[in-house]
XYZ file of C-alpha atoms in Angstrom:
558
model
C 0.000 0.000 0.000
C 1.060 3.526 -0.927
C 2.094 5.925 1.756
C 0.106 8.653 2.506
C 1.830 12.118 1.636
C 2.221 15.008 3.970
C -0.517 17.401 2.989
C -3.450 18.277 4.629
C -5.821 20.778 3.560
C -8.460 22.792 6.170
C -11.858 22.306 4.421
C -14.138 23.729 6.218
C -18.013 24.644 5.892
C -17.270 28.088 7.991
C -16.870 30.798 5.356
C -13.860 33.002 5.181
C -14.637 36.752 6.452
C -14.903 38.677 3.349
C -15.018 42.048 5.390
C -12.350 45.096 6.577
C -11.847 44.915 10.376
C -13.244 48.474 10.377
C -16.701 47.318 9.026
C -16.574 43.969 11.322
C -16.336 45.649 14.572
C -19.074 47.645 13.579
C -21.310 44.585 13.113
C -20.337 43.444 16.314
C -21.227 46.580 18.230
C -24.664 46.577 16.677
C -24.821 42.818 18.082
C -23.181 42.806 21.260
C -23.235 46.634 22.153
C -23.579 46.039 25.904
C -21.156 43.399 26.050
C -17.822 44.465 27.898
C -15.253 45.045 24.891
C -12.235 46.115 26.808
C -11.393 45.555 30.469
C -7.954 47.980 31.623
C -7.862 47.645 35.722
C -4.893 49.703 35.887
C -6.186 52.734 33.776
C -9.668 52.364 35.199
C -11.128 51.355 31.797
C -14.137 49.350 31.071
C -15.609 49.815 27.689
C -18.584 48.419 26.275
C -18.622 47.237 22.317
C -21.175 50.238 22.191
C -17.947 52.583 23.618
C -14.906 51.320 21.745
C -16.794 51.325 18.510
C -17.436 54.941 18.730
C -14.063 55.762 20.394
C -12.558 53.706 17.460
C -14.916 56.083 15.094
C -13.440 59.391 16.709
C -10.041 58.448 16.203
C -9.966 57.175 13.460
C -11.535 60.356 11.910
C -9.050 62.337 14.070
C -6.139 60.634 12.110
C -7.006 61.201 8.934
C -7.869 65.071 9.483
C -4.572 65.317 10.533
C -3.928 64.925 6.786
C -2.929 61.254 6.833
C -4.191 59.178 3.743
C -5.597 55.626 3.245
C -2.249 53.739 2.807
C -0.092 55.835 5.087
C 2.084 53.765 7.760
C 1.718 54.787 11.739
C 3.723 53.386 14.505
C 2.802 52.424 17.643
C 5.355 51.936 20.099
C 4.081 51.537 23.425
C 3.414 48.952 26.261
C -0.003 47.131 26.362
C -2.863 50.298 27.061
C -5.688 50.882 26.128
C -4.731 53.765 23.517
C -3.135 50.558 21.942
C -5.851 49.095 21.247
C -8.138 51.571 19.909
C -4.930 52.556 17.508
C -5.009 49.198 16.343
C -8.891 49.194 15.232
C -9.023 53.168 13.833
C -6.246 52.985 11.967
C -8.228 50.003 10.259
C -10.824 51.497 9.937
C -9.032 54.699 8.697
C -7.228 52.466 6.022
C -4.080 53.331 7.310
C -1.497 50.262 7.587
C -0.745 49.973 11.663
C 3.364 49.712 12.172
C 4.183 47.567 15.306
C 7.049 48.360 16.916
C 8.502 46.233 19.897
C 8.747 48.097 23.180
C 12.518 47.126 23.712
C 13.606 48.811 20.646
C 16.502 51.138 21.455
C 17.410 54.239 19.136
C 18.948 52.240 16.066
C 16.012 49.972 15.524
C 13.434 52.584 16.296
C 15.246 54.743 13.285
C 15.575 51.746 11.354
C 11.705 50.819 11.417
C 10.326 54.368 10.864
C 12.671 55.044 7.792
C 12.077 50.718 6.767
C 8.505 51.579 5.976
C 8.205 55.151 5.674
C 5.993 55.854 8.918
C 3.969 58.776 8.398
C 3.089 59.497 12.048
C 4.266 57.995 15.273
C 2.506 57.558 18.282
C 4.336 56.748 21.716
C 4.511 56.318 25.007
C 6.515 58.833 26.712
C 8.465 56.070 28.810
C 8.603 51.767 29.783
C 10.398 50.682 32.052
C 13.931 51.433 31.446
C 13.262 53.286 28.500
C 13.101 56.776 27.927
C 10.668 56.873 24.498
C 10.733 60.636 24.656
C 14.593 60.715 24.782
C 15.359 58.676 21.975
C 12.927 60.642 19.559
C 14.210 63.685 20.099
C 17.768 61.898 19.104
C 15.903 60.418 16.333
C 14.539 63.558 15.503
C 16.151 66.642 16.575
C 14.233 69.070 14.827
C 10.905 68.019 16.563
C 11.445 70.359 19.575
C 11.454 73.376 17.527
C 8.343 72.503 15.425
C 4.812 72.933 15.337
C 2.911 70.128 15.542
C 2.076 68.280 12.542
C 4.843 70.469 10.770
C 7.848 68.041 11.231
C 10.344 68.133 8.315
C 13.089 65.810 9.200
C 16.320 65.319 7.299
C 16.832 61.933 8.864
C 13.070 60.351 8.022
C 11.579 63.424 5.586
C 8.316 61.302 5.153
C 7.654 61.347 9.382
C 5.098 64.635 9.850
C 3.209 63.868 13.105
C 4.414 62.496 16.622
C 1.638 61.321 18.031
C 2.443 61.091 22.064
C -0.122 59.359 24.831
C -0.362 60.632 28.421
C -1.450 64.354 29.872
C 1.875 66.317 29.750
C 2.934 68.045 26.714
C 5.727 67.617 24.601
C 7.189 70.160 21.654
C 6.262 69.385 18.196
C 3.808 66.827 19.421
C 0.315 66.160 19.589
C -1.889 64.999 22.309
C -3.551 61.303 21.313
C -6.636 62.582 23.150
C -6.441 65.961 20.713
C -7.495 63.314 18.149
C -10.790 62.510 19.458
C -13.100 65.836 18.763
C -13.652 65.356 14.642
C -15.747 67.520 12.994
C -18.663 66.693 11.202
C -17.028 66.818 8.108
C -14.405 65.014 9.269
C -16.644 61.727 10.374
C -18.141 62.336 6.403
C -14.799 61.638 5.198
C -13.921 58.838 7.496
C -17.325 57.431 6.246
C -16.050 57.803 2.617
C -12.646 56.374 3.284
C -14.373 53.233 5.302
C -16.205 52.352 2.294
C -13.579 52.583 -0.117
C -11.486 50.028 2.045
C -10.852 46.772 0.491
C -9.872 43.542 2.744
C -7.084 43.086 0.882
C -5.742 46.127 1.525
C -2.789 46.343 3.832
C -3.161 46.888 7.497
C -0.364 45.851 9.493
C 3.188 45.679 9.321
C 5.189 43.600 12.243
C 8.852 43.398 12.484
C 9.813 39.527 12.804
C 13.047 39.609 14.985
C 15.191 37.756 12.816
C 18.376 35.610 14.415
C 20.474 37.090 11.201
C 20.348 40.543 9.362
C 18.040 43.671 10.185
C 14.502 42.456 11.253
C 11.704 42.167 8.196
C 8.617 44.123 7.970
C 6.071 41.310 7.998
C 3.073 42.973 5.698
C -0.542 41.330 6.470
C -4.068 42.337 5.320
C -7.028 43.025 6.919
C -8.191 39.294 5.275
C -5.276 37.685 6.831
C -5.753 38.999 10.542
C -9.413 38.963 11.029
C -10.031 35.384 9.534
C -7.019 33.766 11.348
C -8.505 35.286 14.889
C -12.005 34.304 14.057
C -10.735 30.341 13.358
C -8.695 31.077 16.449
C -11.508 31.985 18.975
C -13.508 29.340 17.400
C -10.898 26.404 17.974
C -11.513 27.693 21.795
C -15.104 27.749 21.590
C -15.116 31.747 22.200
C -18.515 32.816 22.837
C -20.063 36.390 23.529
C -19.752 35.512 27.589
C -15.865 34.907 27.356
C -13.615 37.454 29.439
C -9.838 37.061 27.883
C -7.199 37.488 30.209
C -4.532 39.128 27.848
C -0.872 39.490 29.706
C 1.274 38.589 26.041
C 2.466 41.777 24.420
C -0.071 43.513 21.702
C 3.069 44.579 19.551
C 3.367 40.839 18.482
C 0.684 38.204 16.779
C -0.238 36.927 20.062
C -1.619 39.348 21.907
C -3.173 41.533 18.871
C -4.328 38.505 17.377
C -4.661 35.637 19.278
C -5.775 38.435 21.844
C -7.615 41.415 20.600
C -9.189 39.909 17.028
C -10.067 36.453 18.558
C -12.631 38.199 21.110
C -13.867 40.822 19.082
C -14.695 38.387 16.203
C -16.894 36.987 18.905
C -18.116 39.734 21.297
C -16.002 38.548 24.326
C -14.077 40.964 26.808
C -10.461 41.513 25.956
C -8.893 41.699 29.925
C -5.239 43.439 30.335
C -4.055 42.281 33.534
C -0.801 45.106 33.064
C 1.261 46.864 31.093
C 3.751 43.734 30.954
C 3.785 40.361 32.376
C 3.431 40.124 36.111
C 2.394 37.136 37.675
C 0.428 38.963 40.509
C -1.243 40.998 38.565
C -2.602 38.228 36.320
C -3.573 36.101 39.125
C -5.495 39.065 40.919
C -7.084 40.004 37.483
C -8.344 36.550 36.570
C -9.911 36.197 39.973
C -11.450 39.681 39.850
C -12.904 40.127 36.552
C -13.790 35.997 36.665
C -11.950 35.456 33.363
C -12.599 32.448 31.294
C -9.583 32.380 29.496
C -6.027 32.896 29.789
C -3.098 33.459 27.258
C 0.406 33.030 27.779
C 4.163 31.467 26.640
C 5.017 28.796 28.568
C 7.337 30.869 30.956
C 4.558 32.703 31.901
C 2.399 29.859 32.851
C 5.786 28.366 34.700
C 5.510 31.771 36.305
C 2.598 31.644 37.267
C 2.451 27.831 39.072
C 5.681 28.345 41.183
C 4.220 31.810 42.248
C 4.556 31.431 46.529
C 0.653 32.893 46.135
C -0.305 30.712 43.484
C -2.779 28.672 45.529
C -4.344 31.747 47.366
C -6.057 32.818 44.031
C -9.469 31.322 42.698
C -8.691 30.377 39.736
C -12.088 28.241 39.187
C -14.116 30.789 36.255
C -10.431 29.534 33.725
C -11.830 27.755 31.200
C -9.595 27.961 27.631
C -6.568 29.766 26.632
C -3.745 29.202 24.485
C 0.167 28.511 25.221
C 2.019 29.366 21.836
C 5.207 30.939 21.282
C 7.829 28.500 21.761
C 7.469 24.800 22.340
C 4.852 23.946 25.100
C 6.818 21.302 27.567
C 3.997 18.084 27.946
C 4.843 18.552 31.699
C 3.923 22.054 32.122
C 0.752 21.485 29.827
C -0.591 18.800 32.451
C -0.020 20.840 35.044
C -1.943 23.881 33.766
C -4.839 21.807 32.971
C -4.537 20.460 35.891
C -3.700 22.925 38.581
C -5.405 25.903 36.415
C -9.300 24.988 35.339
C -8.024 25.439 31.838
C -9.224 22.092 31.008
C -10.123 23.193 27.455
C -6.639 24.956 26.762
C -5.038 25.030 23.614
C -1.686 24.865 21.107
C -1.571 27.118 18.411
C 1.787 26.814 15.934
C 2.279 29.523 13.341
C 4.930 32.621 12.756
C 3.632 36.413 12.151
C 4.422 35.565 8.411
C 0.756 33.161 8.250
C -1.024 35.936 10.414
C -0.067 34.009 12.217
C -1.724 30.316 13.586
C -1.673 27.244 10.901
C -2.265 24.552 13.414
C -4.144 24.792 16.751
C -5.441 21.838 18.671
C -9.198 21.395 19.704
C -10.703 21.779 23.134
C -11.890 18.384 22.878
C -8.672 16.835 21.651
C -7.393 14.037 24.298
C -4.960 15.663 26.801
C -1.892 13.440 25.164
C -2.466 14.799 21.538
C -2.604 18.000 23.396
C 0.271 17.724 25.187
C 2.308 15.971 22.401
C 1.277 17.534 19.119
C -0.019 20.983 17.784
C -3.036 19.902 16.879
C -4.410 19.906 13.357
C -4.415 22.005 10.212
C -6.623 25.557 10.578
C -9.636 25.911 8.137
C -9.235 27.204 4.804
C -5.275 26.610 5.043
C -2.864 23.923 3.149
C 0.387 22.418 4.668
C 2.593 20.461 3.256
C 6.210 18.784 5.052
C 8.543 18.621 2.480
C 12.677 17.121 2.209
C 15.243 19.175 1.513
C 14.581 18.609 -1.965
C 11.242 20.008 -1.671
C 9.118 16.975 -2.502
C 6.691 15.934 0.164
C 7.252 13.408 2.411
C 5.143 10.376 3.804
C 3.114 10.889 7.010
C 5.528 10.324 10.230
C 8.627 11.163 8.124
C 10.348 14.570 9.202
C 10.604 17.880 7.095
C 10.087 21.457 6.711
C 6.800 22.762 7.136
C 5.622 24.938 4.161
C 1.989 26.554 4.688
C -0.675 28.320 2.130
C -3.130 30.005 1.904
C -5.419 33.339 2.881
C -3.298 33.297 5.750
C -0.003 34.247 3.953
C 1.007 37.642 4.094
C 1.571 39.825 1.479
C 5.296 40.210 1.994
C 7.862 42.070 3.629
C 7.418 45.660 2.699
C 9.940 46.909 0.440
C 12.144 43.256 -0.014
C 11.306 41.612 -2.714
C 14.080 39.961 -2.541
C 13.678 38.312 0.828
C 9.680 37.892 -0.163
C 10.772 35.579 -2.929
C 13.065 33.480 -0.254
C 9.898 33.020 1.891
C 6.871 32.305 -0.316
C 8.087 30.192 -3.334
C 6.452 30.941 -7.063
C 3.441 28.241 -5.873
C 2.689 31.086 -3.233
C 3.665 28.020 -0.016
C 5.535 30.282 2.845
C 8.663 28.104 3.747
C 8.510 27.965 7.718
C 11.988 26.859 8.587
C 10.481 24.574 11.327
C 10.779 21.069 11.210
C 7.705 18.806 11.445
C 5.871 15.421 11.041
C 2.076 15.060 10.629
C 0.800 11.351 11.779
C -1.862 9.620 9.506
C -4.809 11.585 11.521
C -3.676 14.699 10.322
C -2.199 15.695 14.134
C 1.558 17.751 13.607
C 4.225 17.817 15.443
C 7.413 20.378 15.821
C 10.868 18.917 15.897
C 12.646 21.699 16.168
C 14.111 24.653 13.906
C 16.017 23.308 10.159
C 18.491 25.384 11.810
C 18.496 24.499 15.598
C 18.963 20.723 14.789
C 22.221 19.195 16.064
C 24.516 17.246 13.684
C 26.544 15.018 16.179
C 28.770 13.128 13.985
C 26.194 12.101 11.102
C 23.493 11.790 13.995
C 20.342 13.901 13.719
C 19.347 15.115 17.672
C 16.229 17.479 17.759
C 16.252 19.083 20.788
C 13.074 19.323 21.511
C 13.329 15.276 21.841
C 15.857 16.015 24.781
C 14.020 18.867 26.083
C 10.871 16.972 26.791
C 12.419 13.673 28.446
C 14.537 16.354 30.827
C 11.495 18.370 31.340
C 10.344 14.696 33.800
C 13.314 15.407 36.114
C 12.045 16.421 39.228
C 14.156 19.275 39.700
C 14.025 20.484 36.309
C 12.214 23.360 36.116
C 12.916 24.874 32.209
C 15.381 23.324 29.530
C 16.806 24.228 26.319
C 19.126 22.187 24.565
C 21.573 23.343 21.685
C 24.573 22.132 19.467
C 28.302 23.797 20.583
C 31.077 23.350 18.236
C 33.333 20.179 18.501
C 36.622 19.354 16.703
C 35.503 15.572 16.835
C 31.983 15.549 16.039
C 31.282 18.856 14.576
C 28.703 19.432 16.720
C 27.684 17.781 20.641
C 24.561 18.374 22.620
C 24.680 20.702 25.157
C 21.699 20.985 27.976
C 21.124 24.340 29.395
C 18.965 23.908 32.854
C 17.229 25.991 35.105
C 16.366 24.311 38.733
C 13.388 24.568 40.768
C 13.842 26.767 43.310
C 16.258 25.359 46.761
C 16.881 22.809 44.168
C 20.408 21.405 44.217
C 21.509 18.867 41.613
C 25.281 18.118 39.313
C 25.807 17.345 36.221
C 25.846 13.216 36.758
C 22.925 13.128 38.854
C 21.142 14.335 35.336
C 23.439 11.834 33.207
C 22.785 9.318 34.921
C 18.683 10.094 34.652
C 19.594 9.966 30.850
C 21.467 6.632 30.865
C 19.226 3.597 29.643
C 16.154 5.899 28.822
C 17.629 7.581 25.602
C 19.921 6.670 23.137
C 23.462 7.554 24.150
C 24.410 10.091 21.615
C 21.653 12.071 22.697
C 22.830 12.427 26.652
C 24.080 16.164 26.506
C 28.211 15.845 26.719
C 27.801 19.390 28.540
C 25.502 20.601 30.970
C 25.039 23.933 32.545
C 22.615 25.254 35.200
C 21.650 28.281 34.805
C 19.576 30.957 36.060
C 17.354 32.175 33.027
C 17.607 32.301 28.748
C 18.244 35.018 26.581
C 14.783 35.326 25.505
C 13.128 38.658 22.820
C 10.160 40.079 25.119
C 7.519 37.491 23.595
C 8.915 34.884 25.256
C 10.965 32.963 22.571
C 14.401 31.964 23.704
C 16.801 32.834 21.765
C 18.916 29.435 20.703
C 21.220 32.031 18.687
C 22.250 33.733 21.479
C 22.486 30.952 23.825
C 24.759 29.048 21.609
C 26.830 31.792 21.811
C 27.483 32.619 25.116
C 27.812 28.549 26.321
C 30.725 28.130 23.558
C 32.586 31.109 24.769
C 31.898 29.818 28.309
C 33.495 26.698 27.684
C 36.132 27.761 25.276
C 34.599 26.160 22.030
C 35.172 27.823 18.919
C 33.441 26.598 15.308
């Protein structure tokens, strides 16, 4: 008998969205206008669907009569607020393509982003943390403090005319963000004009992917692209109307605008910001107070928030569904959110910003073991195929690289062709880079990067392999493996371990926990306990960077 190939296809009797986000939230205002839409503790806010529509109305009109046109790019760059969130629903509804900009950027990258995609306007906060927003944009641009606002010419980014900051105080050559909310009535008759002239086709998001090599692409995605791939999101947890979405992942990436904010608004639930940044306290007081239902998170924040001393002083008992994406979910840590949690209906989403971004999410009725083991299945309406290095597809169970297509697939990155042709080949499949196997029933699994896996002397190791048998230790609290250089081998394994805490273990108590249970080439020659990963501020560690530092620690060089 013939061996099934590695393709599955999402059919699905669910029709795609064939709407602009702008026109889709206002459907779901008229349905669910008393329905809390947005839930801020810290900045006293609680909007109905009624409220943000029409606050997303105002400012959207108050963009464009500050002479920005349908098309034009404006960053946000600011922790998670509520301003954030309206910005990212009137500038959709304004036409205008939303520019997300991560909240650690530092001078350089903020420059490089604005002049990448020719930003129009900024809006910021005036501080986060240790960074002084305010600072660097006056370094950025000097000639701001001496301008009117909305007058900017800058030599450095000419195309950059308004600065856009949130907060009361005042800042030269600045605007207010709440000066944008008193339109005219001619203004809301041009807004109307604009909204209807939208297409969902039409860019309206750009997100910088944080690449391990070179300057970080501009990830372009439609309105098409985002709102479907929340609405299949929210319905792979079951999302109703009643949901309340605890939201403590970052809005600047996929996760939280997506997976987040477009998830519950395609279904009338209440988007919940437990802070302006991950803090298990604050999530665990939030979810208890507004009697959430769900709960979002990496897995370091749900490791976070089990071995919190308070943990068990919090009712957690409304938790019902969630999703823990981002980097490899550990089967250990799954079972004991379920478990420990209420979120007995949680789920795995797989994807990259580049598919908009979730191609595989398991079911809330999917056996905890597929759960815990797998990604789940294909999303509706999308194609994947795992191909060899060749490119031809593989049979089921056989490793390869995941390619994915579909309405999902972004449009590019803005203004690299060059790098857009690398990604999506001529048959329009985006070329993931991850490595994966899909068992006959259609159920994936990751192995690991194409470029994390470890060559040990003609021997394939996936780490994740490793990762998950060291993740039963006892003391183990978080692993990540990687390949160091070695003169003999080329490469040897090389486990990098944080302990529970008043944990005490050495390097051949975990050795000999490997010896007999997995194949010997795969027992990590090195081991080092550490105290944390280099990780970007979503919560993906940073294998790159790791590598790095261990072979300098032990004096390996490629």
């Amino acid at each position: 008998m013939e061996a099934t190939p590695s393709y599955v296809h999402g059919a699905h009797d669910v029709p795609l969205i064939g709407e602009t986000i702008g026109s889709f939230l206002a459907g779901v205002a008229q349905r669910h206008g008393s329905n809390d839409a947005l839930v801020v503790p810290h900045q006293q806010v609680r909007w109905t669907y009624a409220e943000l529509d029409e606050r997303v109305t105002r400012l959207a009109a108050g963009l464009l009569a500050l002479g920005l046109r349908p098309g034009d790019r404006v960053g946000i760059w600011s922790q998670n607020c509520a301003e954030w969130v309206l910005v990212q629903f009137a500038t959709a509804r304004a036409g205008l393509v939303m520019v997300n900009i991560n909240p650690a950027y530092r001078r350089s990258e903020l420059e490089y982003v604005l002049a990448k995609v020719q930003c129009a306007a900024l809006i910021l906060a005036p501080s986060f943390k240790t960074s002084d927003y305010l600072a660097m944009v006056a370094d950025v641009v000097p000639e701001l403090a001496a301008s009117a606002s909305g007058q900017l010419q800058s030599k450095a980014l000419p195309q950059l005319r308004h600065v856009i900051r949130l907060g009361t105080d005042r800042t030269p050559g600045m605007w207010n963000f709440d000066d944008l909310f008193k339109p005219t009535e001619a203004q809301l008759a041009n807004l109307k004009t604009v909204e209807a002239s939208n297409q969902f086709d039409d860019p309206v998001n750009i997100q910088f992917t944080s690449g391990t090599t070179g300057s970080p692409k501009g990830a372009t995605l439609t309105h098409h692209n985002i709102l479907n791939n929340g609405f299949f999101i929210g319905e792979a947890m079951k999302l109703t109307s009643r949901d309340r979405l605890c939201i403590p992942v970052p809005l600047y990436h996929c996760f939280g605008m997506v997976l987040g904010n477009l998830a519950c608004v395609t279904h009338g639930a209440a988007m919940v910001f437990p802070g302006e940044s991950f803090e298990p306290v604050s999530v665990l007081k939030t979810v208890q107070a507004e009697r959430c239902t769900g709960l979002h998170g990496v897995p370091t924040m749900f490791i976070a928030l089990l071995d919190h001393p308070d943990f068990g002083s919090f009712d957690l008992s409304t938790l019902r569904t969630g999703i823990m994406a981002g980097s490899p979910c550990p089967a250990e840590v799954m079972s004991r959110v379920i478990e420990r949690m209420h979120l007995s209906e949680i789920t795995i989403a797989y994807g990259m910003t580049e598919t908009s971004p979730v191609s595989f999410q398991s079911s809330v009725d999917d056996p905890v073991p597929l759960r815990v083991s797998t990604i789940g299945r294909v999303h509706p309406h999308l194609e994947v195929k795992i191909v060899d290095t060749d490119g031809r597809i593989v049979p089921r169970g056989v490793k390869g690289e995941l390619l994915t297509r579909g309405y999902s697939v972004m449009l590019g990155y803005w203004g690299d062709e060059e790098r857009t042709r690398e990604a999506i080949d001529a048959a329009g499949w985006m070329h993931t880079g991850d490595l994966a196997v899909i068992d006959e029933n259609g159920y994936a699994a990751i192995v690991g990067r194409a470029k994390d896996m470890v060559i040990r002397g003609g021997e394939n190791i996936y780490p994740r392999e490793i990762e998950e048998f060291l993740y039963r230790h006892p003391k183990v609290l978080d692993v990540q493996c990687i390949g160091v250089p070695d003169a003999k081998y080329g490469e040897e394994l090389c486990a990098c371990i944080v302990l529970r805490p008043g944990a005490a273990c050495d390097e051949d108590e975990i050795r000999d926990f490997c010896k007999g249970q997995i194949a010997h080439y795969k027992i990590p020659r090195y081991i080092r306990f550490v105290s944390g990963f280099p990780m970007t501020v979503t919560g993906k560690i940073q294998k790159y960077l790791l590598r790095e530092q261990v072979a300098n620690d032990l004096g390996l060089v490629a």
